[in-house]
Every structure is written in C-alpha cells, then in structure tokens.
Coordinates of C-alpha atoms in Angstrom, one line a residue:
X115 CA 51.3 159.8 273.8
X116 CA 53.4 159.2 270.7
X117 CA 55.9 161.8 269.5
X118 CA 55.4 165.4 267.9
X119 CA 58.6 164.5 265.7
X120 CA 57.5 162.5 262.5
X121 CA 59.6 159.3 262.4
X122 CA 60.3 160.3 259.1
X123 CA 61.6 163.7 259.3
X124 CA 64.6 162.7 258.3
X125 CA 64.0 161.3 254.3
X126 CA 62.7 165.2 254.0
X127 CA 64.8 166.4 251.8
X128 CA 63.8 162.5 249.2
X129 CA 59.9 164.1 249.9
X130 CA 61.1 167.5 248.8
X131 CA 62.4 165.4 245.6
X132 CA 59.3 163.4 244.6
X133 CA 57.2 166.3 245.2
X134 CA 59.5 168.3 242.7
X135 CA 59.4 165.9 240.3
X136 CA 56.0 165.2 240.6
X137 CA 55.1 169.1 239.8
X138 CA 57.5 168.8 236.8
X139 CA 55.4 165.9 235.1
X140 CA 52.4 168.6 235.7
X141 CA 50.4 166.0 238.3
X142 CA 48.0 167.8 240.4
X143 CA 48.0 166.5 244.2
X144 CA 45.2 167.5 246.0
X145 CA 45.5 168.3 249.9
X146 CA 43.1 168.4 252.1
X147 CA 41.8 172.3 252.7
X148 CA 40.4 173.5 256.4
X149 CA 41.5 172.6 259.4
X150 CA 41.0 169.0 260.2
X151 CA 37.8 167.1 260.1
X152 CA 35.8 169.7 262.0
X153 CA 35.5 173.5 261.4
X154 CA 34.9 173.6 264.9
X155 CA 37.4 171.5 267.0
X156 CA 40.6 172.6 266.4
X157 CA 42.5 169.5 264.6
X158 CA 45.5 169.0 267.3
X159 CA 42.7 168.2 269.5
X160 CA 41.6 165.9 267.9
X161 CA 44.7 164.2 266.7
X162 CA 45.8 164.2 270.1
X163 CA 42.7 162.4 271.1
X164 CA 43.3 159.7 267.8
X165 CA 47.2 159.2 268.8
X166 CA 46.0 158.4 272.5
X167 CA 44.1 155.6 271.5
X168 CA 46.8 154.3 269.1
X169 CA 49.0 153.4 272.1
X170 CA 46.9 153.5 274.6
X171 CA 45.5 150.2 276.8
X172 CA 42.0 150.4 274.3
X173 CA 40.5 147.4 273.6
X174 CA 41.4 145.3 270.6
X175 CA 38.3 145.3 269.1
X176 CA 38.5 149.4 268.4
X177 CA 41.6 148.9 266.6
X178 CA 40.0 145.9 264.4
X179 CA 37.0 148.5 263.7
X180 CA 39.3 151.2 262.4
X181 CA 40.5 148.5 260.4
X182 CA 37.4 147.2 258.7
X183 CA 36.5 150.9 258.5
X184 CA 39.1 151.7 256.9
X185 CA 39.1 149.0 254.6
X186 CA 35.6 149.2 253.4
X187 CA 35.8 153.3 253.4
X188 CA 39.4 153.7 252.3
X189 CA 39.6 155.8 255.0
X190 CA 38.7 156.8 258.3
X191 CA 36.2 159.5 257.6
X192 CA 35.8 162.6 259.4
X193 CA 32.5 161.7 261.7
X194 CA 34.9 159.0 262.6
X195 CA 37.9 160.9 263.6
X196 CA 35.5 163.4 266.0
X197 CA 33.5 160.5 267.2
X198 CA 36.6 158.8 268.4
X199 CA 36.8 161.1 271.5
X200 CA 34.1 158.2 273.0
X201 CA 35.4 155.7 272.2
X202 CA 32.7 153.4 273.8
X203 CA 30.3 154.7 271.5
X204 CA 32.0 154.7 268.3
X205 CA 32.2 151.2 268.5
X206 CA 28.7 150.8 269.0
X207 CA 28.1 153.5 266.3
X208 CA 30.0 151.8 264.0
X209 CA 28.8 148.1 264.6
X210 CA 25.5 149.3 264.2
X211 CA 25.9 151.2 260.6
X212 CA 28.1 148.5 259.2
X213 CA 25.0 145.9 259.7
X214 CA 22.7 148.4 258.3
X215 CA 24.6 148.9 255.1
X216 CA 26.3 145.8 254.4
X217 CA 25.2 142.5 256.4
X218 CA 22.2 140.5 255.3
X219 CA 19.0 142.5 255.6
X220 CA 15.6 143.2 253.5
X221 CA 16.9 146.1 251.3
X222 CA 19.1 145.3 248.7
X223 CA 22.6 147.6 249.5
X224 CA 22.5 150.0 246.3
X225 CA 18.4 151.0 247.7
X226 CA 20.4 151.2 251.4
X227 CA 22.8 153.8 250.1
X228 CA 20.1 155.6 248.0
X229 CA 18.3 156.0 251.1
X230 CA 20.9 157.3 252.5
X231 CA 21.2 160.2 250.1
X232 CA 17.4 161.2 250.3
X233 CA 17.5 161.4 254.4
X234 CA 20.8 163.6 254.4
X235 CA 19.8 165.5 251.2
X236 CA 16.2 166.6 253.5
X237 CA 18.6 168.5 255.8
X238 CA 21.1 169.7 252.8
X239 CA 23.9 167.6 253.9
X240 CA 26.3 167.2 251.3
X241 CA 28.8 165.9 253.3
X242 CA 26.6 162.5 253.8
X243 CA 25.1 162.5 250.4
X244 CA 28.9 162.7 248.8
X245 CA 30.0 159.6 250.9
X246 CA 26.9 157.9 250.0
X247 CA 27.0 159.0 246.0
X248 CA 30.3 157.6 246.5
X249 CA 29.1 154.3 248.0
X250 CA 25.8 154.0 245.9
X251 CA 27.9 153.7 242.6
X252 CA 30.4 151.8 244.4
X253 CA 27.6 148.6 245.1
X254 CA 26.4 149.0 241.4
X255 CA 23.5 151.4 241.8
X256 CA 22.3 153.1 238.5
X257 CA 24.2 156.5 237.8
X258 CA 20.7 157.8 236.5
X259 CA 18.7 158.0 239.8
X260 CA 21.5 160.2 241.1
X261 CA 19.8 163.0 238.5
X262 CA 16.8 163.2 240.6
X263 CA 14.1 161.2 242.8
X264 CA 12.1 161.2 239.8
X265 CA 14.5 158.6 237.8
X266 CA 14.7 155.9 240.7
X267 CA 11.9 153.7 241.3
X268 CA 8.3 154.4 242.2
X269 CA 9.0 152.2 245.6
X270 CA 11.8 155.0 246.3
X271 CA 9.7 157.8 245.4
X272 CA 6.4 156.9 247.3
X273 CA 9.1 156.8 250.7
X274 CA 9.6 160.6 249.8
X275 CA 6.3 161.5 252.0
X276 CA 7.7 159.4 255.2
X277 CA 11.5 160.7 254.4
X278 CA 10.1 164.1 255.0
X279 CA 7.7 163.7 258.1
X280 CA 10.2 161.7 259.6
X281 CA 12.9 164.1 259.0
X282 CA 10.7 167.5 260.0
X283 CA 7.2 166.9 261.9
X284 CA 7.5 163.3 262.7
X285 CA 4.1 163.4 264.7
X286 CA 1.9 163.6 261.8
X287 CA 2.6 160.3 260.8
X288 CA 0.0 158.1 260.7
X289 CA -1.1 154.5 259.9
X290 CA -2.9 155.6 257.0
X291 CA 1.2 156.5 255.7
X292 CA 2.7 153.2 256.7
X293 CA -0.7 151.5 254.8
X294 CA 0.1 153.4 251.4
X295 CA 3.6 152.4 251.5
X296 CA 2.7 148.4 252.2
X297 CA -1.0 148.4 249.2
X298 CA 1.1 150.2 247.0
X299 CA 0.3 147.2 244.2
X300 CA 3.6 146.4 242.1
X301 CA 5.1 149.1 244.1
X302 CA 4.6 148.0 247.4
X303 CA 7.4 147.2 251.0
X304 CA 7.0 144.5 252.5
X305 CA 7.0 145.7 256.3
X306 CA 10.8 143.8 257.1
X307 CA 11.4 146.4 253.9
X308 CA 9.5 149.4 255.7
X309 CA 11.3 148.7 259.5
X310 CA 14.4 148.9 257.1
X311 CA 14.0 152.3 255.4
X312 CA 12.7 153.4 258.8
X313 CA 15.6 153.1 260.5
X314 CA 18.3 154.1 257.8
X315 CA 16.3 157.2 257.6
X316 CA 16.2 158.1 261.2
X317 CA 19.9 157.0 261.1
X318 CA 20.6 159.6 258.4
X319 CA 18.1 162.5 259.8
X320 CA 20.5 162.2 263.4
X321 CA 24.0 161.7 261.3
X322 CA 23.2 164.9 259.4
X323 CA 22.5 166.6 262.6
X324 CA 25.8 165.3 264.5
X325 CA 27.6 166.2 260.9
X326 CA 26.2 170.1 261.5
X327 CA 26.0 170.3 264.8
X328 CA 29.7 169.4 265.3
X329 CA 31.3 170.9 262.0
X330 CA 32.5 168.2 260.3
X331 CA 34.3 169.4 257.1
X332 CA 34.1 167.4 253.9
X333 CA 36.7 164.5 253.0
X334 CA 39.6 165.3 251.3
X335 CA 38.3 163.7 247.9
X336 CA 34.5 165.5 248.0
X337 CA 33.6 168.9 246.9
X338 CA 35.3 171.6 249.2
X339 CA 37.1 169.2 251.0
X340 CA 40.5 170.1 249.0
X341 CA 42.6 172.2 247.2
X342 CA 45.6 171.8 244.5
X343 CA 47.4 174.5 245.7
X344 CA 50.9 173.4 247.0
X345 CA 52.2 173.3 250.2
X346 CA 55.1 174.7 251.8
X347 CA 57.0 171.4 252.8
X348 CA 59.7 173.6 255.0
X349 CA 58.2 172.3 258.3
X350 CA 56.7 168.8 257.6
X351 CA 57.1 166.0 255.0
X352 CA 55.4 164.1 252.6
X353 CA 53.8 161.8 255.2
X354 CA 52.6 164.8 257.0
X355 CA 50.4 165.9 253.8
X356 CA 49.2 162.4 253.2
X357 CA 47.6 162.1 256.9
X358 CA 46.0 165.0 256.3
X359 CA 48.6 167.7 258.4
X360 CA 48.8 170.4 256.3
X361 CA 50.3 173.1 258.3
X362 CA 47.4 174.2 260.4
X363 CA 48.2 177.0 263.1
X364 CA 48.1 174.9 266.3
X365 CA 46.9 177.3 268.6
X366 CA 44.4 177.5 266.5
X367 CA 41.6 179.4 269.1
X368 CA 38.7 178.2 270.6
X369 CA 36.9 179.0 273.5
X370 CA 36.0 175.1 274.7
X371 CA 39.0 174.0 276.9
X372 CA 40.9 177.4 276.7
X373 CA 42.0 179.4 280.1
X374 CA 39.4 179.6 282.4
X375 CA 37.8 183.2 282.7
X376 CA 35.9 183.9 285.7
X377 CA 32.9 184.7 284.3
X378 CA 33.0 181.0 282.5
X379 CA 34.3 179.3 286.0
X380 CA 31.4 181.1 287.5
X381 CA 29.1 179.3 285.3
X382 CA 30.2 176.2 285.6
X383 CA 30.2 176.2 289.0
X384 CA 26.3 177.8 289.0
X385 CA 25.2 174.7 287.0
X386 CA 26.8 172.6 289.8
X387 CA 25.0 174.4 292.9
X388 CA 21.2 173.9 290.6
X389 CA 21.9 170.5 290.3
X390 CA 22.5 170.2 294.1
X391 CA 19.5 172.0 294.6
X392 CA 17.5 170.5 292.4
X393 CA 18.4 166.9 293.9
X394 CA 17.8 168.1 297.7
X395 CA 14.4 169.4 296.4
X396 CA 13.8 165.6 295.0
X397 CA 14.7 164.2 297.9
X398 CA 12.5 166.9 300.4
X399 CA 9.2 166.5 298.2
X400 CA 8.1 165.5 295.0
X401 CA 5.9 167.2 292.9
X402 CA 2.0 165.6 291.6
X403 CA 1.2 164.4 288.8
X404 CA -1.2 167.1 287.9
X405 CA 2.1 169.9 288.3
X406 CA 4.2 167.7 286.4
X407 CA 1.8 167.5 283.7
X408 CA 1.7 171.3 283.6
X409 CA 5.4 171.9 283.7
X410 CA 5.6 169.5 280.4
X411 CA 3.5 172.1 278.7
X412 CA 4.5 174.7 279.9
X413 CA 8.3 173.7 278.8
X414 CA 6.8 172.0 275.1
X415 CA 5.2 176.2 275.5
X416 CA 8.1 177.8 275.7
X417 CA 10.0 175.3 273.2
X418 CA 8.5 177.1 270.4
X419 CA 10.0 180.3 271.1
X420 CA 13.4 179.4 271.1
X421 CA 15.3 180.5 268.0
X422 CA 18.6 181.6 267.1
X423 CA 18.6 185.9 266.0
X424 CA 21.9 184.7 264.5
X425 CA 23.0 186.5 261.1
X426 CA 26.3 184.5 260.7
X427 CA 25.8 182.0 258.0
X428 CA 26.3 178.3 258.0
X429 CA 28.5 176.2 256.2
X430 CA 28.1 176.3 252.6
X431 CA 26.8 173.5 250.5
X432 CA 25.7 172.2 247.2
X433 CA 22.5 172.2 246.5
X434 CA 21.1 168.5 247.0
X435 CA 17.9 169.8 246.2
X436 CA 17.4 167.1 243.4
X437 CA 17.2 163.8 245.6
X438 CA 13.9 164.7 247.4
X439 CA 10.4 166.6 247.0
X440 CA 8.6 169.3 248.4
X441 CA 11.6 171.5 249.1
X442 CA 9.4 173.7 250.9
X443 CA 8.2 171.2 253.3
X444 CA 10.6 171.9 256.8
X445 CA 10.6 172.1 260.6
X446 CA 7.3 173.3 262.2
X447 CA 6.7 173.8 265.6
X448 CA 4.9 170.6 267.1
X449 CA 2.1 172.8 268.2
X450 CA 1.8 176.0 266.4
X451 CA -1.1 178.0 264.9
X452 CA -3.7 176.5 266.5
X453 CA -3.1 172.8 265.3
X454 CA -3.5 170.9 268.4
X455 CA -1.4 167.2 268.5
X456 CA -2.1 165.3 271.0
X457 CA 1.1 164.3 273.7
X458 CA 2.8 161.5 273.3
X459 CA 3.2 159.5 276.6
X460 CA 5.6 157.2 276.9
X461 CA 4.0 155.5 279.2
X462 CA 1.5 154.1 276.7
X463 CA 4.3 153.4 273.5
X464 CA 8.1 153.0 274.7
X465 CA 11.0 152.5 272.7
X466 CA 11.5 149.8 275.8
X467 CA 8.4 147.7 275.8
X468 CA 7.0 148.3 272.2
X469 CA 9.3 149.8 269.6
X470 CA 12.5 147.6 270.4
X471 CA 10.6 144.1 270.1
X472 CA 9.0 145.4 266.8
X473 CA 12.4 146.2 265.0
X474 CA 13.9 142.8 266.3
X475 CA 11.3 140.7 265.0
X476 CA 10.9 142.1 261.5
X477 CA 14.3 143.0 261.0
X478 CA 16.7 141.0 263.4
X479 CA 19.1 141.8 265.4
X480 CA 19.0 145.5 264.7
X481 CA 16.7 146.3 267.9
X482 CA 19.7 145.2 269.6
X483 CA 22.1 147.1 268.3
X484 CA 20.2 150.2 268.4
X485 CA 19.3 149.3 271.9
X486 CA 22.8 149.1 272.9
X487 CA 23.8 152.4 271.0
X488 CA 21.1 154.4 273.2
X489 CA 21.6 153.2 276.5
X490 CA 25.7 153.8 275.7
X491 CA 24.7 157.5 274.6
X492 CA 21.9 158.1 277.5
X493 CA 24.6 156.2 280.4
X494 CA 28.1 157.5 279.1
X495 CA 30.4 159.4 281.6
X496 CA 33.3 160.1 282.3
X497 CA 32.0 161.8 285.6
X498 CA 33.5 165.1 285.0
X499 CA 32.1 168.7 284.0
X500 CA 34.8 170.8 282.6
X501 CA 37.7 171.2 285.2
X502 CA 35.8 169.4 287.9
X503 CA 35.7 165.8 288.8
X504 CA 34.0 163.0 290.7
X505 CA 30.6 164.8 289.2
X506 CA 27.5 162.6 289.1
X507 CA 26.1 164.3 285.7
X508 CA 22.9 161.9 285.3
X509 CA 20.5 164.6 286.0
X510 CA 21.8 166.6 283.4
X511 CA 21.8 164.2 281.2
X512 CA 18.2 163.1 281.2
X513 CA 17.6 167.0 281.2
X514 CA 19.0 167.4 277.6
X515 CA 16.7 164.0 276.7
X516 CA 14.3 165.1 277.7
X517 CA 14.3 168.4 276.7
X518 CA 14.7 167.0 273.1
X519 CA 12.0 164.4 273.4
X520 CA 9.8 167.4 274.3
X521 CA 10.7 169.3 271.8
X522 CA 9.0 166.1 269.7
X523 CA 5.8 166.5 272.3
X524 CA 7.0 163.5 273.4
X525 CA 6.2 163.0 277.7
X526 CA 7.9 161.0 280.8
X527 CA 5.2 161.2 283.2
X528 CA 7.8 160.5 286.0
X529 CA 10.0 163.6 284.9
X530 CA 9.8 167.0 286.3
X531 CA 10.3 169.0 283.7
X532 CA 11.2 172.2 285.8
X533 CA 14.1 170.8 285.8
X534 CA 14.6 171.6 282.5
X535 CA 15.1 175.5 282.6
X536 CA 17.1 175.3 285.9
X537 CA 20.0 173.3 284.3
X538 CA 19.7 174.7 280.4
X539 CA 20.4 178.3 279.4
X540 CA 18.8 179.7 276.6
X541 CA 22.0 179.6 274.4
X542 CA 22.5 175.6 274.8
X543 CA 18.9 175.6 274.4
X544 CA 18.9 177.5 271.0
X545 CA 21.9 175.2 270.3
X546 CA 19.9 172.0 271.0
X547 CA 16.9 173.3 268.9
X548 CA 19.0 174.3 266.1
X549 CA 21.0 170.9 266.0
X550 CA 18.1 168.5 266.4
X551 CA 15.5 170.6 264.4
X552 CA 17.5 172.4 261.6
X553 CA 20.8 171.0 261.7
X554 CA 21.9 173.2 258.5
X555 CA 21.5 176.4 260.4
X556 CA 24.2 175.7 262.9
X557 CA 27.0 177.9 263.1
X558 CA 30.6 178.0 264.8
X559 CA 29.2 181.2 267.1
X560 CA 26.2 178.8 268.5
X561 CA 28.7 175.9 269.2
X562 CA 31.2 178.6 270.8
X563 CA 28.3 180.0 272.9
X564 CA 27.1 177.1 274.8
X565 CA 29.7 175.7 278.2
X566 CA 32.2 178.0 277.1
X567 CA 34.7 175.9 279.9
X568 CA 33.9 172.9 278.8
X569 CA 36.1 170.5 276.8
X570 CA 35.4 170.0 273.3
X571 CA 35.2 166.2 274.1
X572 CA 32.3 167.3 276.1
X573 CA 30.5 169.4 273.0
X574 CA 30.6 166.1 271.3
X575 CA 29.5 164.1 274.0
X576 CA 26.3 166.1 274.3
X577 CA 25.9 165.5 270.4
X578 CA 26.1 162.1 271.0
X579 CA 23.3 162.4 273.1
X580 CA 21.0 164.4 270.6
X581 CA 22.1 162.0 268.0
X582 CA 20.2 159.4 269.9
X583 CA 17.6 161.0 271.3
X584 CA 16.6 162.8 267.9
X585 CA 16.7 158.8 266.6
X586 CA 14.8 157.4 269.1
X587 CA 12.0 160.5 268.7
X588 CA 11.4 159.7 265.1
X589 CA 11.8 156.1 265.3
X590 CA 9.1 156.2 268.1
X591 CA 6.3 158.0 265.8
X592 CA 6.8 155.5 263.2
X593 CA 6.9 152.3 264.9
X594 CA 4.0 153.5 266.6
X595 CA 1.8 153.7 263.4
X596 CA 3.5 150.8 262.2
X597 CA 1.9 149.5 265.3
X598 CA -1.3 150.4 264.9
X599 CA -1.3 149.5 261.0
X600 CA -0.6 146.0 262.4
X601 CA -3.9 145.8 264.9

C-alpha cells in the first residue's frame, strides 16, 4: 500500500506561495465539494482501494484502461473510481462503453451521446446527462438540441416512446413500437440503428441506477460538484487539492465495515444458517413445477408491495426535465389494477439462445461484450460475506437476479423462488426495488439499512449485479419484439 505521507510534502511551503499569488491576481480555483466520488462510501475507502491497485500485481491491461479513460475523459470519473473495487468488471464495463460510444457502429457519435442524455435525464440523473452534455458538444453535436427534445431530430424524438417504456414498464413493448420506429418514412432506423439505441438506452437506464444507488457525487467541473471557497492548506499541499483530497474527516462514519455489533454479527451469521438450509432442502427434495410456478407469483405478488415509508430526501438535482416527454409517465407495478401481463418465461426467449445472437448479428461484436459483462457480474466472488470467508455465495446471488428479473415478471422455471424471501429482508428488498425501479428516490438511510456488516466493496458488488440484471430485463422485452417484428 503506498504511503499516507505525500511525496511532496515537503515543496509545501512553494504550494502555500503559488496559491497566495494566485488569490492576489483574483483567479478563482475551484475544489471539489463532498466527500469523494460517493456520498455514501466514505472517500479513504475508496482511495485505499484505488492506491492498492496502483502497486499492486493487477494486470496491465487495467492500468492501460485508466489510461485511455483518462485520456479520452480527462479524468477518471467518479462511477470509475467506485467501480474500481472490482476490478474484473470495470474492465469489462469499461471495454464495453468505450465501443459503444466511440468505435465504428451504426449511430453517428454526437446521436450516441444525445441518447445518452435522454435515457439518464428519464431517471433525473444529472450526473450522466452533465458528462454526456459535456461529451455531446465535445463530438460536434448542435448546442440547440440541448434546449429541449423538441429541437433535435424527428428520428430522436419518435425514440422518446421506447426511451420511456424501456426505462419504466419495459413489458408493454410491443412489435407494433419497434415497426413505427423502422416505417417511420424520411424518419425512419434502420434496425443495426434500432439494436444501437436499444442498448445505449438500457446501458444508460442501469448506469443511472448504479449512479443513485451507490451515491456517486458530481465531477469536480459539473454543477454541485465544487466550490470556490478556499482551503486550509495547513495539513496538505497543492497536489492534495488537485487529486481531489480536500481535507475530508477520515473517520468519516459509516455503518458498512464498521465494528461489528452483535445484533449485525447475528445477522450475518442468520443469512448463513438459511442458506445451509435452504441447500440441504435442495438436495432432500425438490419442489414441482406446478409449486414453483405458484411461488413465482406469489413472490412477483408480494413485489408490488414493497416500498420505502422513507421521508429523507434524495440527492438533489437539476431539473433535466427538458430532454424527454411525458414527464408524468414513471414506474408502475408490472401487474397492478387489474391489467393482467402475461409472464415472461425464459424458457421460451433467453438472453442466451435468442437475444445474444440478435445483437451480434445486427450490431457486431457488442453481444459479446455484453455477454461477457453479465456473466462477470452474475459469477464474480471473492467468496466472502462480510467477516467470513471460504463462503460459496452463488445461491445468493441468483436470489438477488432473480428477485429483480421478477420484479420485470420475468420467470426461471427451474428456480424456486421461495428462496427468495428466506435469503432477502425486507430492507435490502426495498433497497433493490428502489435502485432498479426508481433509482432517484434512493437515499443514504436505504443504503445504510441493508448488511449493515458488510463491506462497502460488497454494497457495490451487489450493484453490479442489479446493474446487469436491470440491463438484461429491458434488453430482453425489446429484442423480443424486435424478434417478433422480424417473423
């Protein structure tokens, strides 16, 4: 682990200088205002995590991706720095959005980045629509479409119905959509275009939910992300202020990773003992298909009545109201009020046998890569739950996938969805719900709530996995009607 003391401590007193003379010319630095890239993860934490990996054993290739991040971005950006706590997957992560941006492809890269900003603005994430503003501009797009939907293209507009089932009630989508997108005259995708805008938007939907779900704080040049207040430079230097150290209490408190209390030791150790329960009961006698069937519905049931009474507000944002329609259109319950939608079995349209070959032949390559970032997300462990180890933590994971998927009314017939309520409590449930339905109503007390022992590497490793599985929900309803468009 590298060294607390800054290498440079000692040309303080030439920072104390510049910065002097830098306030007598009347220049306003801005510094970076919170506490590190998440509002959640206290920032030594992560830092400690970012310095591990700079001398650590990691492959090469990690390093040459912080590089080309950095100098396409100018910076490492905040989902970055949390995401770097696996890093396995943020090399996948990373790989995968820089082809979808920047590499050859259907969509020209000013529409890429304006797609961008209409699926974060449908969950009010300013902290993706600033980078891609940023970005948009950046690749020559026109300044004027950033005033509204209504001054980019008609192509762009008519996407506004899909961007928002996609984003909110993703099983009402239907061929008859993907067929008024694709005989749109003059207006019309092309369906290479369609599997392109598909994806960005599903990518963007489960980035704004990973962006809320684990509090990442705007970038040092966006709105709220800084201040021009100055520093005391008594305890650090110049260099300190440029990385983004900025005098932030370091026992900053949170309950992920703090001293074990009973009561959270106790809970861990519960969750253990119900998932060796649940695995001798698999291996005594297996339930039929009729009981799983009703346990699905029964769970899909009951996910409709999980909700957050929370009165603690969210992180505030700018309104990004102005790069989509229907602002009233949000989150519904997939089967509420009567509207009955029939299940979708995975068994007759998998991301495996039909959605994957779809993306790869109209848009190549990128069924690969996605591929690869889901089965990273789905298989990744470390094989450790809080202060245990040598823990075989599959069940739990396909519990929380599937748990999602269901949500989405989306059914394994080979899963026993009993499962379910054994190994998640109704806070993580509420946090899962909140995150993967309506990401902007997450709060700090939800995050805190949920494995209060566990580590906060661990918090982000289960966003991981709702980042993926929210994708692969949405992407699943669409290439499905693309599907049937097709025959």
């Amino acid at each position: 682990m590298l060294s607390k003391r800054c290498p440079f401590r000692d040309v303080r007193e030439r920072s104390e200088t510049i910065l002097g003379r830098v306030q007598e010319l009347g220049i306003r630095i801005p510094r970076p205002l919170g506490h590190g890239p998440s509002r959640f993860i206290p920032e030594k934490e992560v830092r400690w995590c970012f310095q591990t990996i700079q001398v650590g054993n990691e492959d090469a290739m990690m390093h040459t991706l912080f590089a080309d991040s950095f100098a396409t971005l100018g910076r490492l950006d905040n989902v970055t720095l949390v995401m770097v706590f696996h890093p396995q997957y943020l090399e996948s992560f990373l790989k995968t959005q820089h082809y979808l941006l920047q590499m050859d492809g259907p969509l020209p890269l000013h529409y890429r980045h304006y797609i961008g900003i209409m699926a974060a603005a449908r969950h009010q994430c300013s902290y993706l629509v600033n980078l891609h503003v940023n970005d948009f501009l950046h690749v020559g797009g026109d300044p004027k479409w950033l005033n509204g939907l209504e001054n980019a293209p008609q192509k762009l507009q008519n996407l506004g119905e899909l961007n928002k089932m996609l984003a909110h009630r993703p099983w009402l989508i239907t061929k008859e959509h993907i067929e008024q997108l694709l005989k749109t005259e003059e207006n019309s995708w092309s369906l290479a275009e369609l599997i392109h805008a598909v994806v960005l938007l599903t990518h963007y939907h489960s980035l704004a939910s990973f962006t809320f779900g684990c509090g990442i704080s705007p970038e040092i040049d966006c709105e709220g992300g800084h201040t021009f207040r100055p520093p005391s430079v008594s305890n650090y230097c110049i260099c300190d202020i440029t990385n983004g150290y900025h005098g932030v209490d370091e026992n900053h408190a949170s309950p992920a990773g703090s001293i074990p209390t009973t009561e959270s030791v106790c809970e861990v150790e519960a969750l253990m003992e119900k998932m060796k329960q649940l695995q001798e009961c698999r291996d005594e006698e297996e339930a039929s298909q009729e009981e799983m069937a009703t346990r699905f519905e029964r769970e899909k049931r009951e996910s409709m009545f999980v909700c957050s009474s929370e009165d603690e507000e969210s992180a505030p944002a700018r309104d990004v109201s102005r790069h989509f329609e229907d602002t009233s259109y949000g989150y519904k319950d997939f089967s509420r009020h009567g509207m009955h939608v029939p299940t979708f079995r995975v068994q007759d349209y998998s991301w495996e046998d039909h959605g994957y070959s779809l993306v790869n032949r109209l848009y190549p390559d990128v069924g690969q890569l996605l591929d690869e970032k889901f089965h990273i997300a789905y298989n990744l462990t470390y094989n450790t739950m809080a202060m245990h180890k040598d823990v075989d933590t599959s069940m739990l994971r396909r519990a929380i996938w599937n748990y999602i998927h269901c949500m989405f009314g989306i059914r394994y017939d080979d899963y026993d969805y009993g499962e379910i309520n054994q190994l998640l409590d109704r806070s993580f449930k509420v946090y899962i719900k909140t995150v993967v339905c309506t990401p902007e109503k997450t709060t700090k007390r939800m995050y805190d709530s949920f494995w209060r022992q566990f580590e906060h590497s661990e918090k982000v490793h289960v966003n991981l996995l709702l980042v993926e599985a929210r994708m692969q929900a949405e992407l699943l309803y669409a290439l499905r009607a693309i599907t049937r468009y097709m025959t």
